[in-house]
Every structure is written in C-alpha cells, then in structure tokens.
CSV table of N, CA and C in Angstrom, one decimal:
chain,number,residue,atom,x,y,z
A,88,MET,N,-25.0,12.8,15.7
A,88,MET,CA,-25.8,11.7,15.2
A,88,MET,C,-25.2,11.1,13.9
A,89,ARG,N,-24.8,12.0,13.1
A,89,ARG,CA,-24.3,11.5,11.8
A,89,ARG,C,-23.1,10.6,12.0
A,90,GLY,N,-22.1,10.9,12.9
A,90,GLY,CA,-21.0,10.1,13.2
A,90,GLY,C,-21.3,8.8,13.7
A,91,GLN,N,-22.4,8.7,14.5
A,91,GLN,CA,-22.8,7.4,15.0
A,91,GLN,C,-23.4,6.5,13.9
A,92,ARG,N,-24.2,7.2,13.1
A,92,ARG,CA,-24.7,6.5,11.9
A,92,ARG,C,-23.7,5.9,11.0
A,93,ALA,N,-22.6,6.7,10.8
A,93,ALA,CA,-21.5,6.3,9.9
A,93,ALA,C,-20.8,5.1,10.5
A,94,ASN,N,-20.7,5.0,11.8
A,94,ASN,CA,-20.0,3.8,12.4
A,94,ASN,C,-20.9,2.6,12.2
A,95,VAL,N,-22.2,2.7,12.2
A,95,VAL,CA,-23.1,1.6,12.1
A,95,VAL,C,-23.0,1.1,10.6
A,96,GLU,N,-22.9,2.0,9.7
A,96,GLU,CA,-22.8,1.7,8.3
A,96,GLU,C,-21.4,1.1,7.9
A,97,SER,N,-20.4,1.6,8.6
A,97,SER,CA,-19.0,1.2,8.3
A,97,SER,C,-18.3,0.9,9.6
A,98,PRO,N,-18.2,-0.3,10.0
A,98,PRO,CA,-17.5,-0.7,11.3
A,98,PRO,C,-16.0,-0.2,11.3
A,99,ALA,N,-15.4,0.0,10.1
A,99,ALA,CA,-14.0,0.4,10.1
A,99,ALA,C,-13.9,1.8,10.7
A,100,LEU,N,-14.9,2.6,10.6
A,100,LEU,CA,-14.8,4.0,11.1
A,100,LEU,C,-14.8,4.0,12.7
A,101,ALA,N,-15.2,2.9,13.3
A,101,ALA,CA,-15.2,2.8,14.7
A,101,ALA,C,-13.8,2.4,15.2
A,102,LEU,N,-12.9,2.0,14.3
A,102,LEU,CA,-11.5,1.6,14.7
A,102,LEU,C,-10.7,2.9,14.7
A,103,ALA,N,-9.6,2.9,15.6
A,103,ALA,CA,-8.7,4.0,15.7
A,103,ALA,C,-7.9,4.2,14.4
A,104,ALA,N,-8.0,5.3,13.8
A,104,ALA,CA,-7.3,5.6,12.5
A,104,ALA,C,-5.8,5.6,12.8
A,105,ALA,N,-5.1,5.2,11.8
A,105,ALA,CA,-3.6,5.3,11.8
A,105,ALA,C,-3.2,6.7,11.5
A,106,PRO,N,-2.4,7.3,12.4
A,106,PRO,CA,-2.0,8.7,12.2
A,106,PRO,C,-1.1,8.8,10.9
A,107,TRP,N,-1.1,9.9,10.3
A,107,TRP,CA,-0.3,10.1,9.1
A,107,TRP,C,1.1,9.8,9.3
A,108,GLY,N,1.7,10.1,10.4
A,108,GLY,CA,3.1,9.8,10.7
A,108,GLY,C,3.4,8.3,10.6
A,109,ARG,N,2.5,7.5,11.1
A,109,ARG,CA,2.7,6.0,11.1
A,109,ARG,C,2.5,5.5,9.7
A,110,ARG,N,1.6,6.1,8.9
A,110,ARG,CA,1.4,5.7,7.5
A,110,ARG,C,2.7,6.1,6.8
A,111,ALA,N,3.3,7.2,7.0
A,111,ALA,CA,4.5,7.6,6.4
A,111,ALA,C,5.7,6.7,6.8
A,112,LEU,N,5.8,6.3,8.0
A,112,LEU,CA,6.8,5.3,8.5
A,112,LEU,C,6.6,4.0,7.7
A,113,ALA,N,5.4,3.5,7.6
A,113,ALA,CA,5.2,2.3,6.8
A,113,ALA,C,5.6,2.4,5.4
A,114,LEU,N,5.3,3.6,4.8
A,114,LEU,CA,5.7,3.8,3.4
A,114,LEU,C,7.2,3.9,3.3
A,115,GLY,N,7.9,4.5,4.3
A,115,GLY,CA,9.3,4.6,4.3
A,115,GLY,C,10.0,3.2,4.4
A,116,VAL,N,9.5,2.3,5.3
A,116,VAL,CA,10.1,1.0,5.4
A,116,VAL,C,9.8,0.2,4.2
A,117,ASP,N,8.6,0.3,3.6
A,117,ASP,CA,8.4,-0.5,2.4
A,117,ASP,C,9.2,0.1,1.3
A,118,GLY,N,9.4,1.4,1.2
A,118,GLY,CA,10.3,2.0,0.2
A,118,GLY,C,11.7,1.5,0.4
A,119,LEU,N,12.2,1.3,1.6
A,119,LEU,CA,13.5,0.8,1.8
A,119,LEU,C,13.6,-0.6,1.2
A,120,LEU,N,12.5,-1.4,1.4
A,120,LEU,CA,12.5,-2.8,0.8
A,120,LEU,C,12.6,-2.7,-0.7
A,121,TYR,N,11.8,-1.7,-1.3
A,121,TYR,CA,11.9,-1.5,-2.8
A,121,TYR,C,13.3,-1.2,-3.2
A,122,ALA,N,14.0,-0.3,-2.4
A,122,ALA,CA,15.3,0.0,-2.8
A,122,ALA,C,16.3,-1.2,-2.7
A,123,ILE,N,16.1,-2.0,-1.7
A,123,ILE,CA,16.9,-3.2,-1.6
A,123,ILE,C,16.7,-4.1,-2.8
A,124,VAL,N,15.4,-4.3,-3.2
A,124,VAL,CA,15.1,-5.2,-4.4
A,124,VAL,C,15.6,-4.5,-5.6
A,125,THR,N,15.6,-3.2,-5.7
A,125,THR,CA,16.1,-2.5,-6.9
A,125,THR,C,17.6,-2.8,-7.0
A,126,VAL,N,18.3,-2.7,-5.9
A,126,VAL,CA,19.8,-3.0,-6.0
A,126,VAL,C,20.0,-4.5,-6.4
A,127,LEU,N,19.2,-5.4,-5.8
A,127,LEU,CA,19.3,-6.8,-6.2
A,127,LEU,C,19.0,-7.0,-7.6
A,128,ALA,N,18.0,-6.3,-8.2
A,128,ALA,CA,17.7,-6.4,-9.6
A,128,ALA,C,18.9,-5.9,-10.4
A,129,PHE,N,19.5,-4.9,-10.0
A,129,PHE,CA,20.7,-4.3,-10.6
A,129,PHE,C,21.8,-5.4,-10.6
A,130,VAL,N,22.0,-6.0,-9.5
A,130,VAL,CA,23.1,-7.0,-9.4
A,130,VAL,C,22.8,-8.2,-10.3
A,131,VAL,N,21.5,-8.6,-10.3
A,131,VAL,CA,21.1,-9.7,-11.2
A,131,VAL,C,21.4,-9.3,-12.7
A,132,THR,N,21.1,-8.1,-13.0
A,132,THR,CA,21.4,-7.6,-14.4
A,132,THR,C,22.9,-7.7,-14.7
A,133,ILE,N,23.8,-7.3,-13.7
A,133,ILE,CA,25.2,-7.3,-13.9
A,133,ILE,C,25.7,-8.8,-14.1
A,134,ILE,N,25.1,-9.7,-13.3
A,134,ILE,CA,25.5,-11.1,-13.3
A,134,ILE,C,25.1,-11.7,-14.7
A,135,VAL,N,23.9,-11.3,-15.2
A,135,VAL,CA,23.5,-11.8,-16.5
A,135,VAL,C,24.4,-11.3,-17.6
A,136,LEU,N,24.8,-10.0,-17.5
A,136,LEU,CA,25.7,-9.4,-18.4
A,136,LEU,C,27.0,-10.1,-18.4
A,137,ALA,N,27.5,-10.4,-17.2
A,137,ALA,CA,28.8,-11.0,-17.0
A,137,ALA,C,28.9,-12.4,-17.6
A,138,ASN,N,27.7,-13.1,-17.7
A,138,ASN,CA,27.6,-14.4,-18.2
A,138,ASN,C,27.4,-14.4,-19.7
A,139,GLY,N,27.7,-13.3,-20.4
A,139,GLY,CA,27.7,-13.2,-21.8
A,139,GLY,C,26.3,-13.0,-22.5
A,140,SER,N,25.3,-12.6,-21.7
A,140,SER,CA,24.0,-12.3,-22.3
A,140,SER,C,24.0,-10.9,-22.9
A,141,SER,N,23.1,-10.7,-23.8
A,141,SER,CA,23.0,-9.4,-24.5
A,141,SER,C,22.5,-8.3,-23.5
A,142,ASP,N,22.7,-7.1,-23.8
A,142,ASP,CA,22.3,-6.0,-22.9
A,142,ASP,C,20.7,-6.0,-22.7
A,143,GLU,N,20.0,-6.4,-23.8
A,143,GLU,CA,18.6,-6.4,-23.7
A,143,GLU,C,18.1,-7.5,-22.8
A,144,ASP,N,18.7,-8.7,-22.9
A,144,ASP,CA,18.4,-9.8,-22.0
A,144,ASP,C,18.6,-9.4,-20.5
A,145,ALA,N,19.8,-8.8,-20.3
A,145,ALA,CA,20.1,-8.5,-18.9
A,145,ALA,C,19.2,-7.4,-18.4
A,146,ALA,N,18.9,-6.4,-19.1
A,146,ALA,CA,18.0,-5.3,-18.7
A,146,ALA,C,16.6,-5.9,-18.5
A,147,GLY,N,16.2,-6.8,-19.4
A,147,GLY,CA,14.8,-7.4,-19.3
A,147,GLY,C,14.7,-8.2,-18.0
A,148,THR,N,15.7,-9.0,-17.7
A,148,THR,CA,15.7,-9.8,-16.5
A,148,THR,C,15.6,-9.0,-15.3
A,149,GLY,N,16.4,-7.9,-15.1
A,149,GLY,CA,16.4,-7.1,-13.9
A,149,GLY,C,15.1,-6.3,-13.8
A,150,LEU,N,14.7,-5.7,-14.9
A,150,LEU,CA,13.4,-4.9,-14.9
A,150,LEU,C,12.2,-5.8,-14.6
A,151,THR,N,12.2,-7.0,-15.2
A,151,THR,CA,11.1,-7.9,-14.9
A,151,THR,C,11.0,-8.3,-13.5
A,152,ALA,N,12.1,-8.6,-12.9
A,152,ALA,CA,12.2,-8.9,-11.4
A,152,ALA,C,11.7,-7.8,-10.6
A,153,LEU,N,12.1,-6.6,-10.9
A,153,LEU,CA,11.7,-5.4,-10.2
A,153,LEU,C,10.2,-5.1,-10.4
A,154,LEU,N,9.7,-5.2,-11.6
A,154,LEU,CA,8.3,-5.0,-11.8
A,154,LEU,C,7.4,-6.0,-11.1
A,155,VAL,N,7.8,-7.3,-11.2
A,155,VAL,CA,7.0,-8.3,-10.5
A,155,VAL,C,7.0,-8.1,-9.0
A,156,PHE,N,8.1,-7.7,-8.4
A,156,PHE,CA,8.1,-7.4,-7.0
A,156,PHE,C,7.2,-6.1,-6.7
A,157,ALA,N,7.4,-5.1,-7.5
A,157,ALA,CA,6.6,-3.8,-7.2
A,157,ALA,C,5.1,-4.1,-7.3
A,158,VAL,N,4.7,-4.9,-8.2
A,158,VAL,CA,3.2,-5.2,-8.3
A,158,VAL,C,2.7,-6.2,-7.3
A,159,THR,N,3.5,-7.2,-7.0
A,159,THR,CA,3.0,-8.3,-6.2
A,159,THR,C,3.2,-8.0,-4.7
A,160,TYR,N,4.3,-7.3,-4.3
A,160,TYR,CA,4.6,-7.2,-2.9
A,160,TYR,C,3.4,-6.6,-2.1
A,161,PRO,N,3.0,-5.4,-2.4
A,161,PRO,CA,1.9,-4.8,-1.5
A,161,PRO,C,0.6,-5.5,-1.7
A,162,TRP,N,0.3,-5.9,-2.9
A,162,TRP,CA,-1.0,-6.6,-3.2
A,162,TRP,C,-1.1,-7.9,-2.4
A,163,LEU,N,-0.1,-8.8,-2.6
A,163,LEU,CA,-0.2,-10.1,-2.0
A,163,LEU,C,0.0,-10.1,-0.5
A,164,LEU,N,0.9,-9.2,0.0
A,164,LEU,CA,1.1,-9.1,1.5
A,164,LEU,C,-0.2,-8.6,2.1
A,165,LEU,N,-0.8,-7.5,1.6
A,165,LEU,CA,-2.0,-7.0,2.2
A,165,LEU,C,-3.1,-8.1,2.2
A,166,GLY,N,-3.2,-8.8,1.1
A,166,GLY,CA,-4.3,-9.8,0.9
A,166,GLY,C,-4.0,-11.0,1.8
A,167,LEU,N,-2.8,-11.4,2.0
A,167,LEU,CA,-2.5,-12.7,2.6
A,167,LEU,C,-2.0,-12.5,4.1
A,168,TRP,N,-1.6,-11.3,4.4
A,168,TRP,CA,-1.0,-11.1,5.7
A,168,TRP,C,-1.8,-10.2,6.6
A,169,GLY,N,-3.1,-10.3,6.5
A,169,GLY,CA,-4.0,-9.6,7.4
A,169,GLY,C,-4.0,-8.1,7.2
A,170,GLY,N,-3.8,-7.6,6.0
A,170,GLY,CA,-3.9,-6.1,5.8
A,170,GLY,C,-2.6,-5.4,6.1
A,171,ARG,N,-1.5,-6.2,6.1
A,171,ARG,CA,-0.2,-5.6,6.5
A,171,ARG,C,0.9,-5.9,5.4
A,172,THR,N,1.8,-5.0,5.3
A,172,THR,CA,3.1,-5.3,4.6
A,172,THR,C,4.2,-5.2,5.7
A,173,VAL,N,5.4,-5.4,5.3
A,173,VAL,CA,6.5,-5.3,6.3
A,173,VAL,C,6.5,-3.9,7.0
A,174,GLY,N,6.3,-2.9,6.1
A,174,GLY,CA,6.3,-1.5,6.6
A,174,GLY,C,5.1,-1.2,7.6
A,175,ARG,N,4.0,-1.7,7.2
A,175,ARG,CA,2.8,-1.5,8.0
A,175,ARG,C,2.9,-2.3,9.4
A,176,ARG,N,3.5,-3.5,9.3
A,176,ARG,CA,3.7,-4.2,10.6
A,176,ARG,C,4.7,-3.4,11.5
A,177,VAL,N,5.8,-2.9,10.9
A,177,VAL,CA,6.7,-2.1,11.7
A,177,VAL,C,6.1,-0.9,12.3
A,178,ALA,N,5.2,-0.2,11.5
A,178,ALA,CA,4.5,1.0,11.9
A,178,ALA,C,3.3,0.7,12.8
A,179,GLY,N,2.9,-0.5,12.9
A,179,GLY,CA,1.8,-0.8,13.8
A,179,GLY,C,0.4,-0.4,13.2
A,180,VAL,N,0.3,-0.6,11.9
A,180,VAL,CA,-1.0,-0.2,11.2
A,180,VAL,C,-1.3,-1.4,10.3
A,181,ARG,N,-2.6,-1.4,9.9
A,181,ARG,CA,-3.1,-2.4,8.9
A,181,ARG,C,-4.2,-1.8,8.1
A,182,VAL,N,-4.5,-2.4,7.0
A,182,VAL,CA,-5.5,-1.9,6.1
A,182,VAL,C,-6.7,-2.8,6.2
A,183,VAL,N,-7.9,-2.2,6.4
A,183,VAL,CA,-9.2,-2.9,6.6
A,183,VAL,C,-10.2,-2.4,5.6
A,184,GLY,N,-11.2,-3.3,5.3
A,184,GLY,CA,-12.3,-2.9,4.5
A,184,GLY,C,-13.4,-2.2,5.3
A,185,HIS,N,-14.5,-1.8,4.7
A,185,HIS,CA,-15.6,-1.1,5.4
A,185,HIS,C,-16.1,-1.9,6.6
A,186,ASP,N,-16.0,-3.2,6.5
A,186,ASP,CA,-16.5,-4.1,7.5
A,186,ASP,C,-15.6,-4.2,8.7
A,187,GLY,N,-14.4,-3.5,8.7
A,187,GLY,CA,-13.4,-3.6,9.7
A,187,GLY,C,-12.5,-4.8,9.7
A,188,ARG,N,-12.7,-5.7,8.8
A,188,ARG,CA,-11.9,-6.8,8.7
A,188,ARG,C,-10.7,-6.6,7.7
A,189,PRO,N,-9.6,-7.3,7.8
A,189,PRO,CA,-8.5,-7.1,6.9
A,189,PRO,C,-8.9,-7.3,5.4
A,190,VAL,N,-8.3,-6.5,4.5
A,190,VAL,CA,-8.7,-6.7,3.1
A,190,VAL,C,-8.2,-8.0,2.6
A,191,GLY,N,-8.9,-8.5,1.7
A,191,GLY,CA,-8.5,-9.8,1.0
A,191,GLY,C,-7.8,-9.5,-0.2
A,192,ILE,N,-7.5,-10.6,-0.9
A,192,ILE,CA,-6.7,-10.5,-2.2
A,192,ILE,C,-7.4,-9.6,-3.2
A,193,GLY,N,-8.7,-9.7,-3.4
A,193,GLY,CA,-9.4,-8.9,-4.4
A,193,GLY,C,-9.3,-7.4,-4.1
A,194,ARG,N,-9.7,-7.0,-2.9
A,194,ARG,CA,-9.7,-5.6,-2.5
A,194,ARG,C,-8.3,-5.0,-2.5
A,195,ALA,N,-7.3,-5.9,-2.0
A,195,ALA,CA,-5.9,-5.4,-2.0
A,195,ALA,C,-5.5,-5.2,-3.5
A,196,PHE,N,-5.9,-6.0,-4.4
A,196,PHE,CA,-5.5,-5.8,-5.8
A,196,PHE,C,-6.1,-4.5,-6.3
A,197,VAL,N,-7.4,-4.2,-6.1
A,197,VAL,CA,-8.0,-3.0,-6.5
A,197,VAL,C,-7.2,-1.8,-5.9
A,198,ARG,N,-7.0,-1.8,-4.6
A,198,ARG,CA,-6.3,-0.7,-3.9
A,198,ARG,C,-4.9,-0.5,-4.4
A,199,GLU,N,-4.1,-1.5,-4.4
A,199,GLU,CA,-2.7,-1.4,-4.7
A,199,GLU,C,-2.3,-1.4,-6.1
A,200,VAL,N,-2.9,-2.2,-6.9
A,200,VAL,CA,-2.5,-2.4,-8.3
A,200,VAL,C,-3.3,-1.4,-9.2
A,201,LEU,N,-4.6,-1.5,-9.1
A,201,LEU,CA,-5.5,-0.7,-10.0
A,201,LEU,C,-5.5,0.8,-9.6
A,202,VAL,N,-5.9,1.1,-8.4
A,202,VAL,CA,-6.0,2.5,-8.0
A,202,VAL,C,-4.7,3.2,-7.9
A,203,LYS,N,-3.8,2.6,-7.0
A,203,LYS,CA,-2.5,3.3,-6.9
A,203,LYS,C,-1.7,3.2,-8.2
A,204,GLY,N,-1.9,2.2,-9.0
A,204,GLY,CA,-1.2,2.1,-10.3
A,204,GLY,C,-1.6,3.3,-11.2
A,205,VAL,N,-2.9,3.5,-11.3
A,205,VAL,CA,-3.4,4.6,-12.1
A,205,VAL,C,-2.9,6.0,-11.5
A,206,PHE,N,-3.0,6.1,-10.2
A,206,PHE,CA,-2.6,7.3,-9.5
A,206,PHE,C,-1.1,7.5,-9.8
A,207,GLY,N,-0.3,6.4,-9.7
A,207,GLY,CA,1.2,6.5,-9.8
A,207,GLY,C,1.6,6.9,-11.2
A,208,VAL,N,0.8,6.4,-12.2
A,208,VAL,CA,1.1,6.8,-13.6
A,208,VAL,C,0.9,8.3,-13.8
A,209,LEU,N,-0.1,8.8,-13.2
A,209,LEU,CA,-0.5,10.2,-13.3
A,209,LEU,C,0.3,11.1,-12.3
A,210,VAL,N,1.0,10.6,-11.4
A,210,VAL,CA,1.9,11.2,-10.4
A,210,VAL,C,1.2,12.2,-9.5
A,211,LEU,N,0.6,13.2,-10.0
A,211,LEU,CA,-0.1,14.2,-9.1
A,211,LEU,C,-1.2,13.6,-8.2
A,212,PRO,N,-2.1,12.8,-8.8
A,212,PRO,CA,-3.1,12.1,-8.0
A,212,PRO,C,-2.5,11.3,-6.8
A,213,LEU,N,-1.3,10.6,-7.1
A,213,LEU,CA,-0.7,9.8,-6.1
A,213,LEU,C,-0.2,10.7,-4.9
A,214,LEU,N,0.4,11.8,-5.3
A,214,LEU,CA,0.9,12.8,-4.2
A,214,LEU,C,-0.3,13.3,-3.5
A,215,ALA,N,-1.4,13.7,-4.2
A,215,ALA,CA,-2.6,14.1,-3.5
A,215,ALA,C,-3.2,13.1,-2.6
A,216,SER,N,-3.2,11.8,-3.0
A,216,SER,CA,-3.7,10.7,-2.3
A,216,SER,C,-2.9,10.5,-1.0
A,217,VAL,N,-1.6,10.6,-1.1
A,217,VAL,CA,-0.7,10.4,0.1
A,217,VAL,C,-1.0,11.5,1.1
A,218,LEU,N,-1.2,12.7,0.7
A,218,LEU,CA,-1.4,13.8,1.6
A,218,LEU,C,-2.9,14.0,2.1
A,219,TRP,N,-3.8,13.3,1.4
A,219,TRP,CA,-5.2,13.4,1.7
A,219,TRP,C,-5.6,13.1,3.1
A,220,PRO,N,-5.0,12.1,3.8
A,220,PRO,CA,-5.4,11.8,5.2
A,220,PRO,C,-5.1,13.0,6.1
A,221,LEU,N,-4.3,13.9,5.8
A,221,LEU,CA,-4.1,15.1,6.6
A,221,LEU,C,-5.3,16.0,6.7
A,222,ARG,N,-6.3,15.9,5.8
A,222,ARG,CA,-7.5,16.7,5.8
A,222,ARG,C,-8.8,15.9,6.0
A,223,ASP,N,-8.7,14.6,5.8
A,223,ASP,CA,-9.9,13.8,5.8
A,223,ASP,C,-10.2,13.5,7.3
A,224,PRO,N,-11.5,13.7,7.7
A,224,PRO,CA,-11.9,13.5,9.1
A,224,PRO,C,-11.7,12.1,9.6
A,225,HIS,N,-11.6,11.1,8.7
A,225,HIS,CA,-11.4,9.7,9.1
A,225,HIS,C,-10.0,9.3,8.7
A,226,GLN,N,-9.2,10.2,8.2
A,226,GLN,CA,-7.8,10.0,7.9
A,226,GLN,C,-7.6,8.9,6.8
A,227,ARG,N,-8.5,9.0,5.8
A,227,ARG,CA,-8.4,8.1,4.6
A,227,ARG,C,-7.7,8.8,3.5
A,228,ALA,N,-6.9,8.1,2.7
A,228,ALA,CA,-6.3,8.6,1.5
A,228,ALA,C,-7.3,8.4,0.4
A,229,LEU,N,-7.0,9.1,-0.7
A,229,LEU,CA,-7.9,9.0,-1.9
A,229,LEU,C,-8.0,7.6,-2.4
A,230,HIS,N,-6.9,6.8,-2.3
A,230,HIS,CA,-6.9,5.4,-2.8
A,230,HIS,C,-7.8,4.6,-1.8
A,231,ASP,N,-7.8,5.0,-0.5
A,231,ASP,CA,-8.7,4.3,0.4
A,231,ASP,C,-10.2,4.6,0.1
A,232,LEU,N,-10.5,5.8,-0.2
A,232,LEU,CA,-11.9,6.2,-0.6
A,232,LEU,C,-12.3,5.4,-1.8
A,233,VAL,N,-11.5,5.3,-2.8
A,233,VAL,CA,-11.9,4.6,-4.1
A,233,VAL,C,-12.0,3.1,-3.8
A,234,ALA,N,-11.1,2.5,-3.1
A,234,ALA,CA,-11.0,1.1,-2.9
A,234,ALA,C,-11.9,0.6,-1.7
A,235,GLY,N,-12.5,1.6,-0.9
A,235,GLY,CA,-13.3,1.1,0.2
A,235,GLY,C,-12.5,0.6,1.3
A,236,THR,N,-11.3,1.2,1.6
A,236,THR,CA,-10.5,0.7,2.7
A,236,THR,C,-10.1,1.8,3.6
A,237,ARG,N,-9.5,1.5,4.7
A,237,ARG,CA,-9.1,2.4,5.7
A,237,ARG,C,-7.8,1.8,6.4
A,238,VAL,N,-6.9,2.7,6.7
A,238,VAL,CA,-5.7,2.3,7.5
A,238,VAL,C,-5.9,2.6,8.9
A,239,VAL,N,-5.8,1.6,9.8
A,239,VAL,CA,-6.1,1.7,11.2
A,239,VAL,C,-4.9,1.3,12.0
A,240,ARG,N,-4.9,1.6,13.3
A,240,ARG,CA,-3.9,1.1,14.2
A,240,ARG,C,-4.0,-0.4,14.4
A,241,ASP,N,-2.9,-1.1,14.5
A,241,ASP,CA,-3.0,-2.5,14.6
A,241,ASP,C,-2.7,-2.9,16.0
A,242,ARG,N,-3.7,-3.4,16.7
A,242,ARG,CA,-3.7,-3.7,18.1
A,242,ARG,C,-3.3,-5.2,18.3
A,243,SER,N,-3.0,-5.9,17.2
A,243,SER,CA,-2.7,-7.4,17.4
A,243,SER,C,-1.3,-7.6,17.7
C-alpha cells in the first residue's frame, strides 16, 4: 500500500527508473565532452600565449571558458532539452521532477550547480551521491533526493 501511495504523491516514482549502468554511461559520455572542452580550452590558452599575451591572461581565458562550460552545460541542457544532456540522450535516460515532467531551468540549476557543486567541492559526498542509486529502492542519487528529481528511462 505504501508504494501505491508514494506513486500518487510522486508521479515520477511510477516511471521506470534508469539503471545505474545507464546513468554511468551518461556520465561517461558527458565526461568525454568535458575532456574535449578541456583540450579546446588548453588550445585556446596556447593560441592566446602565441599571440603575445601574458601567462595570466592566457590561463584566465582558458580557465574561464572551461568553468563557463562546466557550470552551464548540464544546467542549461537539462533545463532546455527536456531533462537530457548529450550523455543522457545517448544512454536513453532523462531527469524528471516529482511530477514526472522534465526539470526546468530552476530545478536543473539547483540539482546541477548548487547541490552537485557543493558535493563536488566536498568530493566524498559526490562519490556517495553517484553510488547511492545502487541502494536506493527508487534508484535516486543523493543529489536527486535533495533537488527533488529522479533519473528515468527515456521512452521518447
């Protein structure tokens, strides 16, 4: 009875949860994109240096580009692309709110920038959050619990 009641309170719980392996695949694909952007930021830094700029200017340019991408990529894509990033699309999963609908810009910001940002600075909570779906009955990560989201299979 409790499970049925939970589904009424949270339509997202009625959707098929994304298995941990699919979540890991999405993280890996998005990680590959981060690596590509990191290399591009490094190349930009080298180009800026080659054009006679100071080391500080070059490093600042590359790091700024990398930081802007790292913060905006998951947040804006989740908010504007139906709860998906490139990695989530490849893995066939999406992020939804308690109502079962894709997260919007606001909830995506809370989930990706605020919660994961704090967890990432503290490192251990981020690792715990990534592994949490392995033991959660609804396969939610700690950042999902805090932000009121859930990663589900994408049937679209």
